[in-house]
Amino acid sequence: DASKCVEQKCPPEAFGEDGGLTYEFMTNHVLPQLIQQCRDAGAANPTVEFEWYIPAAERTSATSAVNMVCNGGFGAADVNTVPPSRNSSACPSSNPQHPKYYLGPSPAGTCTSLTDTTCVSKGPDAVVGAVHVLGERLLQLQFSVPYYAVSQTVVIRPDSTFSIVDGILNVFRCFELDLYIGVAVEMIIIWFMFMVVESSVNDDIIEGWGGYADTFYWVFACIFGGADKAPITIGGKIIFCAHAFFAVIIIATYTGSVAAFFTAQAAVPTVTGFESLQKGAFSVIVRGPTWDQNEEPPAFLGKLQAGDSAADTTPSMQFKFLQSLMRASSSTSFSLVMTKRMESRAADGATPLEYTATSDPCATEGAQLGAFDQVMCGTKASDNPPSALVFDTPSVIYELNMRKNVTGECPLVSVGTTFHPTGLGVGFPARTTFQIAFDQAILNLTTEGVMDELIEGYQMATHHSQCTYTDANGGLVMTTNEMLGLFIVTGGFIVIAIVHGGLERWKFMKAKRAAEIEAEQKAMVLDIPKDDAGDGNGEAAGPVAVPGEDVDTRDQKEEAAKIGAAIDDETGGGGKQAETLKVTKKLAEMQEQMSRLEEMGVMLVQAVEEAEKAAAEAAEGGGDKAPPGWKSSSLAFWE
């Protein structure tokens, strides 16, 4: 928290609870090791102090901090110094003739600020914090052994162009609309011709209005090879052959077009790793300066696509790495977007713009977006946004995981394998004696596995990444999203079939129940047993009685008597006209029922006679059984 730093000096509370990987490693582990080395050397009560300062400008740039140690000062002018080369003079801090020559550390308890006159040297004693040990930096400073191996990672925004609409329409996009219209017209014509030629003579076609739908289904199913009918007329057979030929060609063409369409879609170039960036097809954003491309020769290699940095912006390690690759091979060319910093800031250029669930850097007015947010925002922030960024793997994992933990989604993902491993080390002014002591402390801690424990604690290892993009088989494998339309169309037909089938079953069951009720009402069979004496031939009469007029008349009279008695009771035996009409109506209804019963009686008598005749014929033929199937729940004849 730079707001808690005074004149670039930051107290422990400015680093928060843990301070980060490097701060915790140096303060909690390296410092005790240095104190123990002093004790081992004979010091009774040794004291070693670390005081932490931030650069006056571009404070998140490791190169800025390296330049400060090289220049032997804390001012803004000490940040942007061009590093020396093998053919140039050494750093001022290592030049005994220079006023900023490094004279050594200050005694513990002294040099408490930049203006303190007790400071032995005018510049920093060391630089630490994501400082890569690079060849050019070895010309400036002395470095300890690396305490952490760091590689580089490519970060992209996930493909968000796909939509549900794309998934639905993908399976249809292999044909143009006019071709679909042509297929529909052909089906309508064939449908009409079948109705004219076949509907009146083909028994397979449903009669009535249902024949229209049935014939269209015949035409439609034929397209997919599922015709369930066969034409009978010569004209119908000719029409069927023509339609079948058309269907075969259309289906074969569609199959080939679908395959070609999805293959072409999968072959669309995408960033799959660092190799995708080396031909300039995709832009990559790194921290570094801009330059005039029309200058001869240009200050830097590559195509400068865009940038919000200045010509004096300190080059990052990533920018220098890309430049070295282009110098090494003429076939390598990067399309570069240059930026001032990796993190975003508010419109004032100083206030950090935190990524939270409620604040969207892409929509913040006047925001100065860093590299991560420029990639994430895409066209929301620029008409020509960068396709990817390259940065330290631990920082990438930490940043991407933080964003996912905030929103539950991955607005950025790492892609491809890591590359260009380097080590992070502690840099000192040339010819210092501190290097040996720090080397010993770091080696001891590395052997004890302290750094591995810190990496696990901060979840900065590769296996901790929650936002990693993997493109199976190089994008040549279809996904469910890409074929979503197929599932939706098929599912739609299934839903329609289930609904229609349910309605049909309901109607069928309703009609069946109505038929059963009607049959029960018509089945008016009288079950009146006769005497058990038999018919005089020693045989039982059986449980069936044929209704006769005497039975029905008796029941009719008994029912009429009951009704008349009830009427007499209610009217006092008066017999009013209204009651007489009721009785007359009731008698008429009973007479109608009697007529139906008489008809049934005749039918039963005929059935008995036929059964007896059949039994006699069976007996004459030597059989002893009734004709097959002659048995029912109401009638049973075995003679």
XYZ file of C-alpha atoms in Angstrom, residues 58-423:
366
model
C 7.184 3.177 -12.339
C 7.289 1.524 -8.940
C 5.986 -1.826 -10.227
C 8.849 -2.173 -12.693
C 11.744 -4.371 -11.650
C 13.902 -2.657 -14.268
C 13.301 0.686 -12.549
C 14.532 -0.731 -9.254
C 17.574 -2.292 -10.928
C 18.446 1.081 -12.481
C 18.211 2.761 -9.075
C 20.854 0.415 -7.644
C 22.967 0.842 -10.772
C 22.744 4.647 -10.587
C 23.229 4.767 -6.849
C 20.207 6.980 -6.159
C 16.497 7.086 -5.275
C 15.361 9.924 -7.540
C 13.096 9.814 -10.564
C 16.103 10.439 -12.817
C 17.708 7.250 -11.498
C 14.832 5.083 -12.733
C 15.046 5.426 -16.511
C 18.776 5.205 -17.083
C 19.697 3.119 -20.102
C 21.572 0.076 -18.829
C 25.246 -0.158 -19.706
C 26.551 -2.623 -22.242
C 29.866 -4.411 -22.493
C 31.245 -1.519 -24.520
C 29.969 1.249 -22.273
C 30.969 2.502 -18.856
C 29.884 0.569 -15.761
C 27.128 1.685 -13.398
C 27.862 4.858 -11.430
C 27.503 2.881 -8.197
C 30.417 0.676 -9.237
C 32.618 3.516 -10.518
C 35.009 4.753 -7.781
C 35.365 8.098 -9.598
C 31.627 8.758 -9.615
C 29.967 10.788 -6.820
C 27.364 8.025 -6.395
C 29.911 5.290 -5.931
C 28.616 2.679 -3.520
C 30.499 2.857 -0.199
C 28.742 0.075 1.687
C 25.823 -0.334 4.105
C 24.990 1.994 6.948
C 25.315 0.796 10.552
C 22.169 -0.499 12.165
C 20.144 2.280 13.729
C 21.302 4.944 11.281
C 20.193 6.146 7.839
C 16.473 6.204 8.599
C 15.409 8.215 5.531
C 16.592 9.413 2.146
C 17.613 12.779 3.596
C 19.460 11.292 6.552
C 23.073 12.504 6.400
C 24.261 9.436 8.325
C 23.698 7.236 5.286
C 27.015 5.794 4.145
C 25.896 5.428 0.507
C 23.546 7.603 -1.503
C 21.744 4.706 -3.172
C 20.140 1.367 -2.285
C 22.152 -1.531 -0.868
C 20.190 -4.167 -2.806
C 17.224 -4.739 -5.091
C 14.763 -7.598 -4.609
C 11.266 -8.427 -5.770
C 10.539 -10.194 -9.083
C 13.975 -9.231 -10.364
C 14.970 -11.641 -13.130
C 18.632 -12.529 -13.383
C 19.300 -11.625 -17.018
C 22.483 -11.358 -19.032
C 22.267 -7.577 -19.449
C 21.603 -7.104 -15.742
C 24.703 -9.107 -14.916
C 26.602 -6.269 -16.645
C 25.063 -3.844 -14.153
C 24.864 -5.643 -10.820
C 26.011 -8.659 -8.893
C 23.290 -11.185 -8.210
C 22.791 -13.858 -5.625
C 21.905 -17.399 -6.600
C 18.257 -17.561 -7.734
C 15.797 -18.192 -4.929
C 12.875 -18.881 -7.263
C 12.661 -20.217 -10.835
C 10.121 -18.316 -12.932
C 8.812 -18.988 -16.431
C 6.576 -16.965 -18.747
C 2.904 -17.596 -19.594
C 0.562 -16.396 -22.330
C -2.796 -15.003 -21.154
C -5.852 -14.545 -23.383
C -9.521 -13.813 -22.867
C -11.658 -16.922 -23.386
C -13.711 -17.153 -26.537
C -16.910 -15.332 -25.624
C -18.210 -14.915 -29.169
C -20.134 -18.181 -29.060
C -23.814 -17.855 -28.193
C -26.807 -20.119 -27.855
C -28.037 -18.800 -31.197
C -24.791 -20.006 -32.809
C -25.277 -23.446 -31.313
C -28.823 -23.676 -32.631
C -28.034 -22.418 -36.122
C -24.702 -24.177 -36.653
C -26.274 -27.371 -37.994
C -28.190 -25.346 -40.586
C -25.516 -22.909 -41.710
C -23.901 -25.273 -44.201
C -26.759 -24.493 -46.664
C -27.836 -21.069 -47.813
C -31.431 -19.999 -47.204
C -32.368 -20.206 -50.881
C -31.311 -23.862 -50.985
C -33.545 -24.664 -48.013
C -36.391 -22.896 -49.818
C -35.711 -25.022 -52.920
C -35.894 -28.230 -50.870
C -39.184 -27.099 -49.307
C -40.677 -26.279 -52.726
C -39.696 -29.702 -54.080
C -41.358 -31.417 -51.112
C -44.566 -29.417 -51.582
C -44.706 -30.333 -55.281
C -44.142 -34.038 -54.574
C -46.768 -33.874 -51.822
C -49.329 -32.420 -54.215
C -48.525 -35.002 -56.923
C -48.866 -37.905 -54.488
C -52.243 -36.556 -53.350
C -53.435 -36.433 -56.958
C -51.995 -39.748 -58.149
C -51.988 -42.010 -55.083
C -54.454 -40.833 -52.446
C -57.562 -42.254 -54.170
C -56.116 -45.701 -54.916
C -53.501 -46.345 -52.226
C -55.023 -48.057 -49.185
C -51.944 -47.161 -47.077
C -52.948 -43.494 -47.126
C -55.419 -42.482 -44.444
C -58.841 -41.464 -45.741
C -60.320 -38.034 -45.137
C -58.468 -34.938 -44.015
C -55.856 -37.046 -42.260
C -54.636 -38.137 -45.678
C -53.023 -34.743 -46.260
C -50.837 -35.035 -43.185
C -50.149 -38.717 -43.848
C -49.005 -38.003 -47.400
C -46.768 -35.132 -46.295
C -45.185 -37.421 -43.695
C -44.510 -39.905 -46.501
C -42.747 -37.214 -48.539
C -40.795 -35.857 -45.527
C -39.702 -39.279 -44.247
C -38.476 -40.226 -47.709
C -35.860 -37.455 -47.491
C -34.207 -39.343 -44.627
C -34.706 -42.813 -46.099
C -37.636 -43.746 -43.862
C -40.538 -44.026 -46.332
C -43.282 -46.165 -44.764
C -45.454 -46.500 -47.889
C -45.037 -47.800 -51.410
C -46.712 -46.297 -54.474
C -49.071 -48.509 -56.482
C -49.617 -46.572 -59.690
C -47.016 -46.222 -62.419
C -47.148 -42.452 -62.082
C -46.696 -42.703 -58.309
C -43.666 -44.959 -58.735
C -42.049 -42.497 -61.145
C -42.699 -39.644 -58.727
C -41.275 -41.694 -55.852
C -38.074 -42.524 -57.781
C -37.539 -38.869 -58.692
C -38.050 -37.778 -55.089
C -35.774 -40.539 -53.757
C -32.987 -39.484 -56.161
C -33.387 -35.868 -55.042
C -33.303 -36.929 -51.375
C -30.107 -38.982 -51.779
C -28.247 -36.094 -53.420
C -29.459 -33.555 -50.838
C -28.539 -35.731 -47.844
C -25.100 -36.568 -49.273
C -24.429 -32.897 -50.033
C -25.607 -31.823 -46.580
C -23.409 -34.404 -44.861
C -20.322 -33.231 -46.728
C -21.158 -29.586 -46.166
C -21.628 -30.045 -42.422
C -18.251 -31.733 -42.118
C -16.550 -29.030 -44.161
C -18.322 -26.269 -42.240
C -17.256 -27.485 -38.818
C -13.736 -28.322 -39.989
C -13.356 -24.806 -41.355
C -14.731 -23.403 -38.111
C -12.295 -25.432 -36.059
C -9.445 -24.358 -38.317
C -9.977 -20.661 -37.587
C -6.664 -19.474 -36.107
C -6.662 -18.943 -32.373
C -3.974 -18.307 -29.791
C -3.004 -21.731 -28.493
C 0.349 -20.791 -26.980
C 3.452 -18.689 -27.403
C 4.126 -20.134 -30.864
C 0.890 -18.544 -32.122
C 2.318 -15.082 -31.439
C 5.649 -15.414 -33.239
C 4.368 -14.694 -36.760
C 2.552 -11.489 -35.876
C -0.932 -12.840 -36.596
C -2.009 -11.959 -33.061
C -1.040 -8.916 -31.057
C 0.653 -9.272 -27.683
C 0.791 -6.595 -25.003
C 3.894 -6.087 -22.876
C 5.233 -3.269 -20.745
C 7.729 -1.104 -22.586
C 8.345 2.018 -24.689
C 6.786 3.125 -27.948
C 8.893 4.173 -30.930
C 8.733 5.710 -34.376
C 8.376 2.894 -36.889
C 9.284 5.200 -39.766
C 12.668 5.908 -38.281
C 15.604 4.256 -40.040
C 16.698 2.070 -38.482
C 13.823 1.733 -36.010
C 14.694 1.789 -32.332
C 13.080 -1.609 -31.802
C 11.979 -4.581 -33.887
C 8.441 -5.766 -34.459
C 5.213 -4.137 -35.608
C 3.974 -1.481 -33.187
C 0.233 -1.926 -33.374
C -0.840 0.374 -30.540
C 0.182 1.563 -27.130
C -0.456 3.965 -24.267
C 3.134 4.146 -23.053
C 5.790 6.750 -23.828
C 9.166 6.602 -25.501
C 10.917 6.725 -22.108
C 8.871 3.934 -20.487
C 11.207 1.418 -18.896
C 11.367 -1.791 -20.975
C 10.177 -4.894 -19.171
C 11.919 -8.223 -19.159
C 9.189 -9.612 -21.428
C 9.712 -6.841 -23.984
C 13.443 -7.466 -23.991
C 12.891 -11.186 -24.444
C 10.681 -10.648 -27.502
C 13.258 -8.275 -28.954
C 15.995 -10.870 -28.491
C 13.948 -13.494 -30.343
C 13.373 -11.148 -33.287
C 17.069 -10.296 -33.423
C 17.943 -13.983 -33.417
C 15.583 -14.956 -36.277
C 14.311 -12.909 -39.193
C 11.278 -15.208 -39.484
C 10.059 -14.153 -36.054
C 8.011 -10.995 -35.834
C 5.693 -9.895 -33.048
C 2.757 -7.536 -33.337
C 3.203 -5.433 -30.203
C 0.919 -3.341 -28.040
C 2.927 -1.315 -25.524
C 1.651 -0.304 -22.091
C 2.966 1.596 -19.089
C 2.090 -0.958 -16.449
C 0.464 -4.301 -15.776
C -2.063 -3.013 -13.214
C -4.913 -0.551 -13.861
C -5.304 2.851 -12.256
C -8.054 5.399 -11.879
C -8.298 8.548 -13.971
C -5.788 10.354 -11.732
C -3.099 7.885 -12.784
C -2.126 7.147 -9.194
C -5.022 5.394 -7.441
C -4.944 1.628 -8.026
C -8.095 0.314 -9.683
C -8.984 -2.807 -7.785
C -10.806 -5.640 -9.510
C -13.958 -6.391 -7.523
C -17.353 -7.948 -8.089
C -19.016 -4.517 -8.113
C -16.512 -2.513 -10.153
C -15.865 -3.123 -13.821
C -12.568 -1.627 -15.035
C -13.871 -1.848 -18.597
C -16.740 0.521 -17.762
C -14.854 2.892 -15.436
C -14.679 6.309 -17.031
C -11.171 7.617 -17.608
C -9.523 4.474 -16.251
C -5.930 3.843 -17.278
C -6.085 0.139 -17.998
C -3.106 -2.082 -17.390
C -2.102 -5.031 -19.530
C -4.401 -7.561 -17.832
C -7.493 -5.393 -18.150
C -6.719 -4.350 -21.719
C -6.793 -8.009 -22.745
C -9.869 -8.717 -20.631
C -11.913 -5.727 -21.831
C -11.162 -6.323 -25.512
C -13.227 -4.119 -27.795
C -14.941 -2.523 -24.792
C -11.801 -0.500 -24.206
C -10.189 -0.285 -27.635
C -11.027 -0.681 -31.293
C -7.873 -2.722 -31.731
C -7.384 -4.624 -28.465
C -4.455 -6.956 -27.798
C -5.056 -10.656 -28.296
C -2.763 -11.814 -25.503
C -0.199 -10.790 -22.916
C 3.021 -12.383 -21.705
C 4.032 -12.222 -18.063
C 5.580 -14.122 -15.144
C 3.762 -17.382 -14.444
C 3.433 -16.928 -10.633
C 1.981 -13.442 -11.077
C -0.365 -14.689 -13.791
C -1.647 -17.545 -11.611
C -2.139 -15.221 -8.645
C -3.949 -12.567 -10.712
C -6.216 -14.966 -12.611
C -7.156 -16.922 -9.489
C -7.934 -13.683 -7.663
C -10.299 -12.611 -10.442
C -12.061 -15.967 -10.440
C -12.471 -15.897 -6.664
C -14.049 -12.438 -6.934
C -16.610 -13.177 -9.662
C -16.761 -16.973 -9.840
C -15.738 -16.885 -13.505
C -12.495 -16.697 -15.473
C -12.451 -13.481 -17.516
C -8.864 -14.365 -18.466
C -7.201 -17.740 -18.984
C -3.656 -18.934 -19.452
C -2.977 -20.885 -22.613
C -0.202 -23.159 -23.830
C 2.888 -24.303 -21.989
C 5.223 -22.084 -20.013
C 8.475 -20.929 -21.605
C 11.688 -18.941 -21.057
C 12.507 -19.943 -17.471
C 14.660 -17.534 -15.495
C 15.593 -17.140 -11.847
